[in-house]
Short mmCIF file of C-alpha atoms and ligand atoms in Angstrom, two decimals:
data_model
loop_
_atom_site.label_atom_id
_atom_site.label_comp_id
_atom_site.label_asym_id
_atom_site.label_seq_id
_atom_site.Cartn_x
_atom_site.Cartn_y
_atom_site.Cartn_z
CA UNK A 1 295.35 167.56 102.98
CA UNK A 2 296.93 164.46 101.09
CA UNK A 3 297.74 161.63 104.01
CA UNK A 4 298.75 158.23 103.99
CA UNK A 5 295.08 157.44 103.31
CA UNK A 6 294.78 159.60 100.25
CA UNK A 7 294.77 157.67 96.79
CA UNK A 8 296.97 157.80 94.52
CA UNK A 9 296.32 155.58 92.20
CA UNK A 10 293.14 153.31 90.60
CA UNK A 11 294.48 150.45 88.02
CA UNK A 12 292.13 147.98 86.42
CA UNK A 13 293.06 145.30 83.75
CA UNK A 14 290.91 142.58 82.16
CA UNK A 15 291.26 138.75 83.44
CA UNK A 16 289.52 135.68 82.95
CA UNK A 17 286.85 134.51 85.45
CA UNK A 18 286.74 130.41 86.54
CA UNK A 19 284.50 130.18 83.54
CA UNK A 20 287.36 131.97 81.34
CA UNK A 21 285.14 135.19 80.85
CA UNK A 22 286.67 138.50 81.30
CA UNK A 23 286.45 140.17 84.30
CA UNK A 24 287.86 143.17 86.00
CA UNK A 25 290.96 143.23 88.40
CA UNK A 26 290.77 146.91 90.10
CA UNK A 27 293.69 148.40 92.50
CA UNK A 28 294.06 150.96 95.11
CA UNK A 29 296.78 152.52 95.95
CA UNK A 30 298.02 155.01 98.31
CA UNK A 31 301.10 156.09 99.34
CA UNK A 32 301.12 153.94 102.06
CA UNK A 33 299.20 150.54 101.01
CA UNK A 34 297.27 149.02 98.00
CA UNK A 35 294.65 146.98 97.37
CA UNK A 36 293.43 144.44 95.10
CA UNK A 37 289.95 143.21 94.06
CA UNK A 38 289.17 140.82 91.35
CA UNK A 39 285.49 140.84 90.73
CA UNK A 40 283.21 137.72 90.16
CA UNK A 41 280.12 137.11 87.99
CA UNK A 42 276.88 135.13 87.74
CA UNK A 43 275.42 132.80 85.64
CA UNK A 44 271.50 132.22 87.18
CA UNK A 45 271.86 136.28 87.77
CA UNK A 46 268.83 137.87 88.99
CA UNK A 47 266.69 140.32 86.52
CA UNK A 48 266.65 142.96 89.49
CA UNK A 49 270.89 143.03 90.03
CA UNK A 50 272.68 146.17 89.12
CA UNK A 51 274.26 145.99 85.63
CA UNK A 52 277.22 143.81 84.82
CA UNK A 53 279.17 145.85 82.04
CA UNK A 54 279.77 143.50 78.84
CA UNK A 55 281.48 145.21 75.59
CA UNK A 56 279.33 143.23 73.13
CA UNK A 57 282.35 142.84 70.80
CA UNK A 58 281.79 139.57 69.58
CA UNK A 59 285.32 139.37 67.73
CA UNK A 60 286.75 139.44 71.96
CA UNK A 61 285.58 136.78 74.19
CA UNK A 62 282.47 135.74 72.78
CA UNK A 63 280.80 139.74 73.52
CA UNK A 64 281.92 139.20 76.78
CA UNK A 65 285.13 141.34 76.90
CA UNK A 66 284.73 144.23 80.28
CA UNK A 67 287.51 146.82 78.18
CA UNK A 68 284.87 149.01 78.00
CA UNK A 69 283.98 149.02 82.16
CA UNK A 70 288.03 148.82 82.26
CA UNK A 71 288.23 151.81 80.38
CA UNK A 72 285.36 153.69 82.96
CA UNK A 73 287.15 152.73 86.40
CA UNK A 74 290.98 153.90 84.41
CA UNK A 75 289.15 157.50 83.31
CA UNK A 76 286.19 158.32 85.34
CA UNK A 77 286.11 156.68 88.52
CA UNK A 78 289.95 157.11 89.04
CA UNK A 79 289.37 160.92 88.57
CA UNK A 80 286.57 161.04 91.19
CA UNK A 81 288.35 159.42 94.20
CA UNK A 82 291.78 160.30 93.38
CA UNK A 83 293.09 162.04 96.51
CA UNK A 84 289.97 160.96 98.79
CA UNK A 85 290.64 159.29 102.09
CA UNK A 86 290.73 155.66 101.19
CA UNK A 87 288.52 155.10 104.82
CA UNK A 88 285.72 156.85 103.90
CA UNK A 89 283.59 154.23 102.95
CA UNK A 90 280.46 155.55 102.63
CA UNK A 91 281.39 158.72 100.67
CA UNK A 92 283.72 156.91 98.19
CA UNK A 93 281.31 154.44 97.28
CA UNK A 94 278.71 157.59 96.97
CA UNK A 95 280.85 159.25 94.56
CA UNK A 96 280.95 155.91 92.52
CA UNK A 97 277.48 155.72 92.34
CA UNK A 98 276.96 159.78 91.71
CA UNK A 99 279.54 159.37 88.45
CA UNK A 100 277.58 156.65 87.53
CA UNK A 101 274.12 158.24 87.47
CA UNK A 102 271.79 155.48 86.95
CA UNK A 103 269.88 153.17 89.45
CA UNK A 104 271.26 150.33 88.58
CA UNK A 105 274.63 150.98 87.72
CA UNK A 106 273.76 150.88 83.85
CA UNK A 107 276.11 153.77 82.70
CA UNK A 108 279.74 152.36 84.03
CA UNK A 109 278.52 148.86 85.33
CA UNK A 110 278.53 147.31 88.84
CA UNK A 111 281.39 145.61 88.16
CA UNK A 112 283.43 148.53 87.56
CA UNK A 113 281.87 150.27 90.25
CA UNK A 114 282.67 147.30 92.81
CA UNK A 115 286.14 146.72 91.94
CA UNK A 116 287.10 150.20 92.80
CA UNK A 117 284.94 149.88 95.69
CA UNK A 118 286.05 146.76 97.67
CA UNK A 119 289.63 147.52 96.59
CA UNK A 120 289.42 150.50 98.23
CA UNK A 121 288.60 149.17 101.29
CA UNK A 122 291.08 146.72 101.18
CA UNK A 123 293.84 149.17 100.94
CA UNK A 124 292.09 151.23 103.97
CA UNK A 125 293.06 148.14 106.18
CA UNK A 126 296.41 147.43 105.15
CA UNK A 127 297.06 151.41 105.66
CA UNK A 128 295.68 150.56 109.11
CA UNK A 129 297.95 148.11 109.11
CA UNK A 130 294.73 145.69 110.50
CA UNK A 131 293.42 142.62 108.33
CA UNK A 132 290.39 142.79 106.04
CA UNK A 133 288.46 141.29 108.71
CA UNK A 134 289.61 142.99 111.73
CA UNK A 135 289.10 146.27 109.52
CA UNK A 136 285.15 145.65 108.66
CA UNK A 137 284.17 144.78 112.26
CA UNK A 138 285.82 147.81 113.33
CA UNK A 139 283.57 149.39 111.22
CA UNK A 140 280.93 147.71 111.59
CA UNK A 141 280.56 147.67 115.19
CA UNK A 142 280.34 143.53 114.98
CA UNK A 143 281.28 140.45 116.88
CA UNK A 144 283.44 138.22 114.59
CA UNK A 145 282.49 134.48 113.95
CA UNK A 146 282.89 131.57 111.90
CA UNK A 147 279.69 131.11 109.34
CA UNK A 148 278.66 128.05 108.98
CA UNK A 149 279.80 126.68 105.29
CA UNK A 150 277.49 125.75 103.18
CA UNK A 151 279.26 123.61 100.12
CA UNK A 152 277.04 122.69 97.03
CA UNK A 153 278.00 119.27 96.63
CA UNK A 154 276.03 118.73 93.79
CA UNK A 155 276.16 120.91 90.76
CA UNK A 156 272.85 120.82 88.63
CA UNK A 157 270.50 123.86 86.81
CA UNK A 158 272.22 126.36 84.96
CA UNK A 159 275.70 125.22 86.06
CA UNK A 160 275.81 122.00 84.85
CA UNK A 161 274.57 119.59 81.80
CA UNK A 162 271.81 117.60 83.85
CA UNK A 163 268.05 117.20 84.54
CA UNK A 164 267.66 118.18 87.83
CA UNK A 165 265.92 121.54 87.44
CA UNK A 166 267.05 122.58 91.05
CA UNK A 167 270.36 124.26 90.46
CA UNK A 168 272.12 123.04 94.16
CA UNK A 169 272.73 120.87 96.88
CA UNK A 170 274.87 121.50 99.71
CA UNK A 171 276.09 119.99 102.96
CA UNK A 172 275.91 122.37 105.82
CA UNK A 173 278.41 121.12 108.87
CA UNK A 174 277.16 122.18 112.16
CA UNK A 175 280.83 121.79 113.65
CA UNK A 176 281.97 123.94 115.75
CA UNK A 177 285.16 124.75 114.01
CA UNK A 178 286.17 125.66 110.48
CA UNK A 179 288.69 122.74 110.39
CA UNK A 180 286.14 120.24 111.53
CA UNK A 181 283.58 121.66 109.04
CA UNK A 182 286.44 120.81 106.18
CA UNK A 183 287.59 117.48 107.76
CA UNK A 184 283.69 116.17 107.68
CA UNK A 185 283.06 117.94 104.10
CA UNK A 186 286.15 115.46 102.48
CA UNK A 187 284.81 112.28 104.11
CA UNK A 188 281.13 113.54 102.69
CA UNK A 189 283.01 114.14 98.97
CA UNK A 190 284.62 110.55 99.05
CA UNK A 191 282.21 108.62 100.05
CA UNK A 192 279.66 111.04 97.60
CA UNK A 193 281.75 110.10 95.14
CA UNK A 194 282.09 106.14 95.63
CA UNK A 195 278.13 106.62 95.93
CA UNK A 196 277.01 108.23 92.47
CA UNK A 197 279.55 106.77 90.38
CA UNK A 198 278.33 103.13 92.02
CA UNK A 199 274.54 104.40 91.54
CA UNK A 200 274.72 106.25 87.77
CA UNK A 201 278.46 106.09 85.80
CA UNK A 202 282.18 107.05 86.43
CA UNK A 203 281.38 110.23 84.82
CA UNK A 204 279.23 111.83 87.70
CA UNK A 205 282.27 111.88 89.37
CA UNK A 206 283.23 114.97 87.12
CA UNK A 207 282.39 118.53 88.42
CA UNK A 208 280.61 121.46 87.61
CA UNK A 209 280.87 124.98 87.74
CA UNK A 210 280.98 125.22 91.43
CA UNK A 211 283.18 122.26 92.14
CA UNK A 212 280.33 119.79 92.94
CA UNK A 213 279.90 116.61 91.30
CA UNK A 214 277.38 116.95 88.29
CA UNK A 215 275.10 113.42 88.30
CA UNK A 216 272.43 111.44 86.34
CA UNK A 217 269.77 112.09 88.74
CA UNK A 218 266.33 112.05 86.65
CA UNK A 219 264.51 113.65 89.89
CA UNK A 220 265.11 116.19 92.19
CA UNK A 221 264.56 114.44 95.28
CA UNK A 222 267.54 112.26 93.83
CA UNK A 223 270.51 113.96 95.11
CA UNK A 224 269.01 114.37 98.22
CA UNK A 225 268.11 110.92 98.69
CA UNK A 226 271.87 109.93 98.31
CA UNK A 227 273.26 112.94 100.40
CA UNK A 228 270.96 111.75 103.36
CA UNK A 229 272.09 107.79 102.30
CA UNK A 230 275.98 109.55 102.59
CA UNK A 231 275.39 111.00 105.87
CA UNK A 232 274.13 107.96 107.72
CA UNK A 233 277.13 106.10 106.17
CA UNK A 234 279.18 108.10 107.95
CA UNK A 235 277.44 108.60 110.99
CA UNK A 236 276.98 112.10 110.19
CA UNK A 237 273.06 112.17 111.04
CA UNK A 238 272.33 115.45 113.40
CA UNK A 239 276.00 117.04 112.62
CA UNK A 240 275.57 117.82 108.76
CA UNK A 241 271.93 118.83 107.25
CA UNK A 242 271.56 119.14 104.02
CA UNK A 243 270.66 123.10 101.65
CA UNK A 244 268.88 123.46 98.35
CA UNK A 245 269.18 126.72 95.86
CA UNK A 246 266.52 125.82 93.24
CA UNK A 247 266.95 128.79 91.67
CA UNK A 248 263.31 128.65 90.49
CA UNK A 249 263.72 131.56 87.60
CA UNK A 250 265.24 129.46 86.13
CA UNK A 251 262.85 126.86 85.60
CA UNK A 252 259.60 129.11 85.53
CA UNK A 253 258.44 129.20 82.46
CA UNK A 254 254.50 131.01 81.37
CA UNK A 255 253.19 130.70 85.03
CA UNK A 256 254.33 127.33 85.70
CA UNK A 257 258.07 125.26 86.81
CA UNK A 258 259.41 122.88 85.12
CA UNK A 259 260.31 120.26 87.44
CA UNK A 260 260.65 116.36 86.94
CA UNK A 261 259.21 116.39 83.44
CA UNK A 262 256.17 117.61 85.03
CA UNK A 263 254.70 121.76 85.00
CA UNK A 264 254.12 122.94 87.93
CA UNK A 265 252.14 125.03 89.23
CA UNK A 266 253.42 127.06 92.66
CA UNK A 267 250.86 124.51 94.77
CA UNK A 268 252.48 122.18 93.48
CA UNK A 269 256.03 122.77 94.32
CA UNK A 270 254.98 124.20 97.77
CA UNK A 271 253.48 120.32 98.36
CA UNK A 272 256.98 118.94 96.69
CA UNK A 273 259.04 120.87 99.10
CA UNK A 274 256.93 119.85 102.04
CA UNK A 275 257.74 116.84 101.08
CA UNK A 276 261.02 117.04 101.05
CA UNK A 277 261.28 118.64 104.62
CA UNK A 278 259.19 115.84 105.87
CA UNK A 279 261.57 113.79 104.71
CA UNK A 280 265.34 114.84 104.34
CA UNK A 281 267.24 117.04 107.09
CA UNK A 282 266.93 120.34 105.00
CA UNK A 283 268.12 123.13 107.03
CA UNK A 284 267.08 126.05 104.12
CA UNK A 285 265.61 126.50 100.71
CA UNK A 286 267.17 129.48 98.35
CA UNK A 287 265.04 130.55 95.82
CA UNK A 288 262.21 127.90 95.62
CA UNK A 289 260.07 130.47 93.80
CA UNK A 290 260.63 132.92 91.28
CA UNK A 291 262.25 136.00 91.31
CA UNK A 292 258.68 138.06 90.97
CA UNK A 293 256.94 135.75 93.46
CA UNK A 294 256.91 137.02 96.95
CA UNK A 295 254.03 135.29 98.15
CA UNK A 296 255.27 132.06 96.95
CA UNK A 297 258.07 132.61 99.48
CA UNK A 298 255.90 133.88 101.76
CA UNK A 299 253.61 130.36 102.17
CA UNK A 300 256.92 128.48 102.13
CA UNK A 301 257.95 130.39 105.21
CA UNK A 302 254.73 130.32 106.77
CA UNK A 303 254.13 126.52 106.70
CA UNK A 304 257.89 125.58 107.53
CA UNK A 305 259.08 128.01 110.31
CA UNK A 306 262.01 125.67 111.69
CA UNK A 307 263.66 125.99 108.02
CA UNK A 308 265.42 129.10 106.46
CA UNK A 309 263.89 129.97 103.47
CA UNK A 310 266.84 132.27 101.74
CA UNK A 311 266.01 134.77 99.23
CA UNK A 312 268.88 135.15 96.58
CA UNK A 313 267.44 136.41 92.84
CA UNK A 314 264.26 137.52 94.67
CA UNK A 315 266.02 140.13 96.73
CA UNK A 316 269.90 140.96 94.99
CA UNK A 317 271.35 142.61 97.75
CA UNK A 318 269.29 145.25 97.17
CA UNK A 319 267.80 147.27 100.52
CA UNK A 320 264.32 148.03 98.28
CA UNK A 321 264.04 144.02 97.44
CA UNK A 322 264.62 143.18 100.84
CA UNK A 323 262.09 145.67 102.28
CA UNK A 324 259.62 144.06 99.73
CA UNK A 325 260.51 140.90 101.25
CA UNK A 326 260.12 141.74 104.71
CA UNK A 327 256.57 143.37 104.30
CA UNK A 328 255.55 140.44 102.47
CA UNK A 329 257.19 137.86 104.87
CA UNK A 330 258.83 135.93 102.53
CA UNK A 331 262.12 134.98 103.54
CA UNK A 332 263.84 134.55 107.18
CA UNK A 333 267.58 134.42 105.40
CA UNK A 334 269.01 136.18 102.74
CA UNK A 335 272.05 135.46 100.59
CA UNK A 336 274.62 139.17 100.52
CA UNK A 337 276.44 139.12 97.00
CA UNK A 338 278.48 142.31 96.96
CA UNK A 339 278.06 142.45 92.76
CA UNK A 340 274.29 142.08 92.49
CA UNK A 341 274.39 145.90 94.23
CA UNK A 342 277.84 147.21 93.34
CA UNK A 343 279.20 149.15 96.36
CA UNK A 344 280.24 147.35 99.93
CA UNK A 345 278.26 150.26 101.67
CA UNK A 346 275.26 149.28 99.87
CA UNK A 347 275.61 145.25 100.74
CA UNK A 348 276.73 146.67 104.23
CA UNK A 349 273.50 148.11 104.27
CA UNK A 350 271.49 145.32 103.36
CA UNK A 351 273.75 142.98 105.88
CA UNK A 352 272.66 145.58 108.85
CA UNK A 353 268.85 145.40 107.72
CA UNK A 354 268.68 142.58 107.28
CA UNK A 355 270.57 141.75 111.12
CA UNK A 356 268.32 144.36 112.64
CA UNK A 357 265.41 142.05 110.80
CA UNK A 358 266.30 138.90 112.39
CA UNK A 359 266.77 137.62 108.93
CA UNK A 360 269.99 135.21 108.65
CA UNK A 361 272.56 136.62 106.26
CA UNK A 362 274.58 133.68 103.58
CA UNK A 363 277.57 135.58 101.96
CA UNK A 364 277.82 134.05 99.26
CA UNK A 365 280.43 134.11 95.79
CA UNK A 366 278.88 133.33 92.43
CA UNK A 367 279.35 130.62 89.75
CA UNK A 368 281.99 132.59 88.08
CA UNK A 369 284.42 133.37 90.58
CA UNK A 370 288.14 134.41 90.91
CA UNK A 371 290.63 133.50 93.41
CA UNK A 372 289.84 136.50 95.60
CA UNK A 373 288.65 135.68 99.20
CA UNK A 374 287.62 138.93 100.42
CA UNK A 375 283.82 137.18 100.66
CA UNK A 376 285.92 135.02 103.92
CA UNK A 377 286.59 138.24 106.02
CA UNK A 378 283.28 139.68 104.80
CA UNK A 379 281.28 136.67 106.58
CA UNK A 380 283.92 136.27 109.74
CA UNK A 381 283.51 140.33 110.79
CA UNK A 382 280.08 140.00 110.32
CA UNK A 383 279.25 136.82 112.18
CA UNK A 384 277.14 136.21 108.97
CA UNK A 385 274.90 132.88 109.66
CA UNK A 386 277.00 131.00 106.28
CA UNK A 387 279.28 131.30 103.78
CA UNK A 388 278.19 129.87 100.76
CA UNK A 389 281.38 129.16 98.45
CA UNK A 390 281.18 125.92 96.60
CA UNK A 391 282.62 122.54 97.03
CA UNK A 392 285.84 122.48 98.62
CA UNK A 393 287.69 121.78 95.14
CA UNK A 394 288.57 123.96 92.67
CA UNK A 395 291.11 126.94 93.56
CA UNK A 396 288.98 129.67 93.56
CA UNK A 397 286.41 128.20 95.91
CA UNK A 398 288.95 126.75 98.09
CA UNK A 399 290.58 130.92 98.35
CA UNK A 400 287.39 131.25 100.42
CA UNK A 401 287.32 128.20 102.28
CA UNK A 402 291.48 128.39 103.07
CA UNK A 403 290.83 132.23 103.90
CA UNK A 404 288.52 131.70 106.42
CA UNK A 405 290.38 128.52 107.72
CA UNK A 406 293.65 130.43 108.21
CA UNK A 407 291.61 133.65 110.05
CA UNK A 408 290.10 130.99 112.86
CA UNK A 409 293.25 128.81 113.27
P1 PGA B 501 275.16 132.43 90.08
O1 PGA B 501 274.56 131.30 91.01
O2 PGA B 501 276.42 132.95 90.68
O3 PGA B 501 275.37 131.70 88.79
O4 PGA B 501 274.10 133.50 89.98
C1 PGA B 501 274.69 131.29 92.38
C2 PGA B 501 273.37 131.28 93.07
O5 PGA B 501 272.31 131.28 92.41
O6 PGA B 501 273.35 131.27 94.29
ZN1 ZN B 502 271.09 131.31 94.46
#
């Protein structure tokens, strides 16, 4: 019987990405409510993420034009749900997956699939009348609470022109409030900045992909050296430690990283990033292996219990890559990127495994974002351990970091 949770309506158009790529913009309606999800996309992606649908028409956007995954959510995927009750998670995002076909979303694409997906949901709560937020934790059974914000500072790897092979460094406020957790991150940026442009040029004051300042560091240790040097400035020591995402893939090259002008082998980074505990107030470590190395993780974890060491490429929000991860003990945090699986009732999934595995969940967005800030309410219903979402500058991190200021104020 048609209600006013019953869609109507599925709408997608094309629209550029902070990187200017296409991307999708998907909306549900029903007769009572809409909603509206723009979807981002990755640039250090993981080999094991569901598909990200590109047209390959190299006369549009470089081959990356998403007409064709458009086209899939306007035809096929509208047909599917059309008059299905815009709350049923779990069977929506089923019949997205079921009209896809394949494992990993190959046929239609992930990012068609999630647009439809978290849109959906986001009309479901303003039917209910309830905010995104208040919406998931009825769901989901959870207490809400404000992540902790981890803010890459520091852009480097594949999202910037530099040396530094490890791709991030972030500042993560232990304040007890969102506000506070802003107020220290813009004394931390201008003093940052005074810093490298005193140390290296002017021109490391310009930013990268992710709104962090992109430097002339020669060595990894580098950025942290200057972050700690920033923090004691400030008197900041014990409030703010510091986060790495190496994003080792992409520096792994035949068997061995390329880090510092040197190749190393996995012993060898282990004893680099022992060294760096030792020395700088690291609170986690994303991705110090790669993506295929499980046990590499797994001696990290072992030899530093106090820090978090955060799977990201090694496990894609995907339940079977975090079960791998579990049995192998690899990881005690895990970073929940709605696109690297496709569906929210699949990341859902991996969020309450992971929970029910003591394992610390980052939501996180990726390098190529758009203004949307549904990650915010994602994090805050969950009482996720962080929200990883950039530095606060650049619009479409700042739609996360304003989002989830707004929700606890
Ligand atoms: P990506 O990077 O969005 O470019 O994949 C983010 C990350 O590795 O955490
Ligand atoms: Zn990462």
């Amino acid at each position: 019987m048609k209600s006013r949770f019953s869609i109507t309506g599925v709408s997608a158009e094309e629209i550029l990405d902070s990187r200017g790529n296409p991307t999708l913009s998907v909306t549900v309606s029903t007769d009572a409510a809409s909603g509206t999800f723009s979807v981002p996309s990755g640039a250090s992606t993981g080999i094991h993420e569901a598909w990200e649908k590109r047209d390959g028409d190299q006369k549009r956007f470089r081959g990356l034009g998403v007409k064709k995954a458009v086209a899939g959510v306007r035809t096929v995927l509208a047909r599917k749900v059309k008059g299905k009750d815009v709350r049923q998670q779990k069977e929506l995002d089923a019949l997205l997956c079921a009209a896809d076909g394949t494992p990993n979303k190959r046929r239609l694409g992930a990012n068609a699939l999630l647009g439809v997906s978290i849109a959906s949901a986001k009309a479901a709560a303003a039917a209910e009348g309830l905010s995104m937020h208040g919406y998931l934790s009825r769901m989901l059974k959870t207490k809400p609470q404000a992540p902790r914000l981890f803010m890459n500072v520091i852009n480097a790897g594949k999202h910037a022109s530099s040396y530094l092979a490890f791709q991030e460094y972030m500042i993560v406020s232990l304040t007890d409030t969102v506000e506070e957790g802003l107020i220290v991150a813009d004394k931390i940026r201008a003093e940052l900045r005074a810093q490298v442009k005193k140390r290296y040029s002017p021109f490391s004051a310009n930013y990268g992909d992710e709104g962090g300042f992109v430097i002339q560091a020669r060595k990894v240790a580098e950025p942290l050296e200057i972050l700690t040097n920033v923090l004691a400035k400030l008197h900041l020591k014990g409030k703010v430690m510091l986060a790495i995402d190496s994003a080792a893939s992409s520096f792994y090259r035949n068997g061995k990283y390329d880090v510092d002008g040197k190749r190393m082998a996995q012993n060898d980074l282990l004893k680099l990033y022992g060294a760096l505990i030792k020395k700088y107030p690291l609170i986690s470590i994303e991705d110090p292996f790669d993506e295929e190395d499980f046990e590499g993780f797994a001696r990290l974890h072992a030899a530093h219990r106090g820090i978090k060491v955060i799977g990201d490429d090694l496990t894609v929000t995907n339940p079977g890559r975090l079960e791998q991860a579990l049995e192998h003990g690899s990881i005690n945090g895990i970073i929940i990127k709605p696109n690297q699986i496709g569906t929210l009732s699949e990341t859902l999934e991996v969020m309450k495994l992971a929970d029910a595995a003591r394992i610390a969940c980052v939501v996180s967005h990726r390098s190529g974002e758009t203004n949307d800030d549904f990650i915010a309410d994602l994090a805050y219903a969950f009482g996720a351990f962080g929200l990883k979402a950039g530095a606060p500058n650049r619009g479409e991190r700042l739609a996360k970091y304003n989002r989830l200021w707004r929700i606890t104020s």
